[in-house]
CSV table of C-alpha atoms in Angstrom, one decimal:
chain,number,residue,atom,x,y,z
A,1,HIS,CA,-0.1,-0.1,0.2
A,2,VAL,CA,1.0,3.5,-0.3
A,3,GLN,CA,3.5,5.1,2.3
A,4,LEU,CA,4.1,9.0,2.3
A,5,VAL,CA,6.4,10.4,4.4
A,6,GLU,CA,7.0,14.2,4.8
A,7,SER,CA,9.6,16.8,5.4
A,8,GLY,CA,11.0,20.2,5.2
A,9,GLY,CA,8.9,21.7,7.7
A,10,GLY,CA,10.3,23.9,10.4
A,11,SER,CA,9.9,27.8,11.8
A,12,VAL,CA,10.4,30.8,9.7
A,13,GLN,CA,10.6,34.5,9.7
A,14,ALA,CA,7.2,36.4,7.9
A,15,GLY,CA,8.4,37.0,4.1
A,16,GLY,CA,10.8,33.9,4.1
A,17,SER,CA,10.4,30.7,2.6
A,18,LEU,CA,10.3,26.4,2.8
A,19,ARG,CA,9.9,23.7,1.2
A,20,LEU,CA,8.2,20.8,2.1
A,21,SER,CA,8.4,17.1,0.2
A,22,CYS,CA,6.9,14.3,0.9
A,23,ALA,CA,8.4,10.5,-0.5
A,24,ALA,CA,5.5,8.2,-1.4
A,25,SER,CA,6.6,4.9,-1.7
A,26,GLY,CA,4.8,0.9,-1.9
A,27,TYR,CA,2.7,2.0,-4.7
A,28,THR,CA,1.4,0.2,-7.9
A,29,TYR,CA,-1.0,2.7,-9.0
A,30,ARG,CA,-0.5,3.9,-12.7
A,31,TRP,CA,-2.1,7.4,-12.0
A,32,LEU,CA,-2.3,9.6,-8.6
A,33,CYS,CA,-4.4,12.6,-7.5
A,34,LEU,CA,-1.0,13.8,-4.4
A,35,GLY,CA,-2.5,16.7,-2.6
A,36,TRP,CA,-1.2,19.2,0.0
A,37,PHE,CA,-3.1,19.9,3.0
A,38,ARG,CA,-2.6,22.1,6.2
A,39,GLN,CA,-4.8,22.1,9.7
A,40,ALA,CA,-4.4,24.9,12.1
A,41,PRO,CA,-5.2,24.1,15.8
A,42,GLY,CA,-8.9,24.5,16.3
A,43,LYS,CA,-9.6,24.7,12.2
A,44,GLU,CA,-10.5,22.2,9.9
A,45,ARG,CA,-8.3,20.7,7.5
A,46,GLU,CA,-8.2,22.7,4.3
A,47,GLY,CA,-6.1,22.1,0.8
A,48,VAL,CA,-3.3,23.8,-0.1
A,49,ALA,CA,-2.9,22.6,-3.7
A,50,ALA,CA,-3.0,19.1,-5.7
A,51,LEU,CA,-1.6,17.4,-9.2
A,52,GLY,CA,-2.9,15.3,-10.7
A,53,SER,CA,-1.7,12.1,-12.8
A,54,ASP,CA,-3.5,14.3,-16.0
A,55,GLY,CA,-0.8,17.5,-15.8
A,56,GLY,CA,-4.3,19.5,-13.3
A,57,ILE,CA,-2.8,21.7,-10.8
A,58,SER,CA,-5.1,23.3,-7.9
A,59,TYR,CA,-4.6,25.7,-5.9
A,60,ALA,CA,-5.9,27.5,-2.4
A,61,ASP,CA,-7.0,31.2,-2.9
A,62,SER,CA,-4.9,32.4,-0.4
A,63,VAL,CA,-1.4,30.5,-2.0
A,64,LYS,CA,-2.4,31.9,-5.3
A,65,GLY,CA,1.4,33.0,-6.6
A,66,ARG,CA,3.5,31.8,-3.1
A,67,PHE,CA,3.2,28.2,-3.1
A,68,THR,CA,3.8,26.2,-5.9
A,69,ILE,CA,3.1,22.1,-6.1
A,70,SER,CA,5.5,19.8,-8.1
A,71,LYS,CA,6.9,16.4,-8.3
A,72,ASP,CA,9.8,14.3,-9.0
A,73,ASN,CA,8.9,11.0,-11.1
A,74,ARG,CA,12.4,9.5,-10.7
A,75,LYS,CA,12.6,10.0,-6.9
A,76,ASN,CA,8.8,9.5,-6.2
A,77,THR,CA,8.4,12.6,-4.4
A,78,LEU,CA,6.4,15.3,-4.1
A,79,TYR,CA,6.9,19.5,-3.2
A,80,LEU,CA,5.9,22.1,-2.0
A,81,GLN,CA,8.0,24.8,-2.3
A,82,MET,CA,6.4,27.9,-0.3
A,83,ASN,CA,7.0,31.6,-0.7
A,84,SER,CA,6.5,34.7,1.0
A,85,LEU,CA,5.1,32.8,4.0
A,86,LYS,CA,2.4,34.7,6.2
A,87,PRO,CA,1.8,34.3,10.3
A,88,GLU,CA,-1.3,32.7,8.9
A,89,ASP,CA,0.3,29.9,6.9
A,90,ALA,CA,1.3,28.8,10.1
A,91,ALA,CA,-0.1,25.4,10.2
A,92,MET,CA,0.5,21.0,10.3
A,93,TYR,CA,1.0,20.2,6.4
A,94,TYR,CA,0.3,17.2,5.2
A,95,CYS,CA,0.6,15.5,1.4
A,96,ALA,CA,-2.5,13.0,0.6
A,97,ALA,CA,-2.3,10.4,-2.2
A,98,GLU,CA,-5.7,9.0,-4.4
A,99,PRO,CA,-5.6,7.0,-7.0
A,100,ARG,CA,-7.4,8.2,-9.9
A,101,TYR,CA,-6.1,10.3,-13.3
A,102,SER,CA,-8.0,13.5,-12.2
A,103,CYS,CA,-7.5,15.6,-9.3
A,104,GLY,CA,-10.8,16.8,-9.9
A,105,GLY,CA,-12.8,19.9,-8.3
A,106,SER,CA,-13.0,18.8,-5.8
A,107,TRP,CA,-9.4,18.2,-5.0
A,108,TYR,CA,-9.7,20.6,-2.1
A,109,GLY,CA,-12.0,18.2,0.5
A,110,PRO,CA,-10.2,16.2,2.5
A,111,SER,CA,-12.4,12.9,2.0
A,112,GLY,CA,-11.4,12.8,-1.3
A,113,TYR,CA,-8.3,11.2,-0.3
A,114,SER,CA,-7.5,7.5,1.3
A,115,VAL,CA,-3.9,7.2,2.1
A,116,TRP,CA,-2.5,10.1,4.5
A,117,GLY,CA,1.3,11.1,5.6
A,118,GLN,CA,2.0,11.8,9.3
A,119,GLY,CA,2.9,16.2,8.7
A,120,THR,CA,4.7,18.2,9.0
A,121,GLN,CA,5.2,21.4,11.1
A,122,VAL,CA,5.6,24.8,9.7
A,123,THR,CA,5.7,28.1,11.9
A,124,VAL,CA,5.7,31.1,10.6
A,125,SER,CA,6.4,34.1,13.4
């Protein structure tokens, strides 16, 4: 079964940058919808960005122009480059996967993903 392991979180000052990584292993699916989510204390988990095997990319309005999702197929690794970080970006960040070709219009819903990583903490001061 698919396993996801995030890394790259940390503490940065507002305006700084971080790159999160999510290493995927153990899957035999041909297609995967891959997403980044975040959850701040007391808030619901929200979709940040998603990347489908069809090449489709989606972002939450709050991160458009600042965050970039990408993947390295050779390394089976998903990335989230986060620039111009704001205090409101602070949260636990999770990567998620679902074996389907396209993430589709409902990419932002956590219930659409069956595999989750353990999360990596991002703090912005």
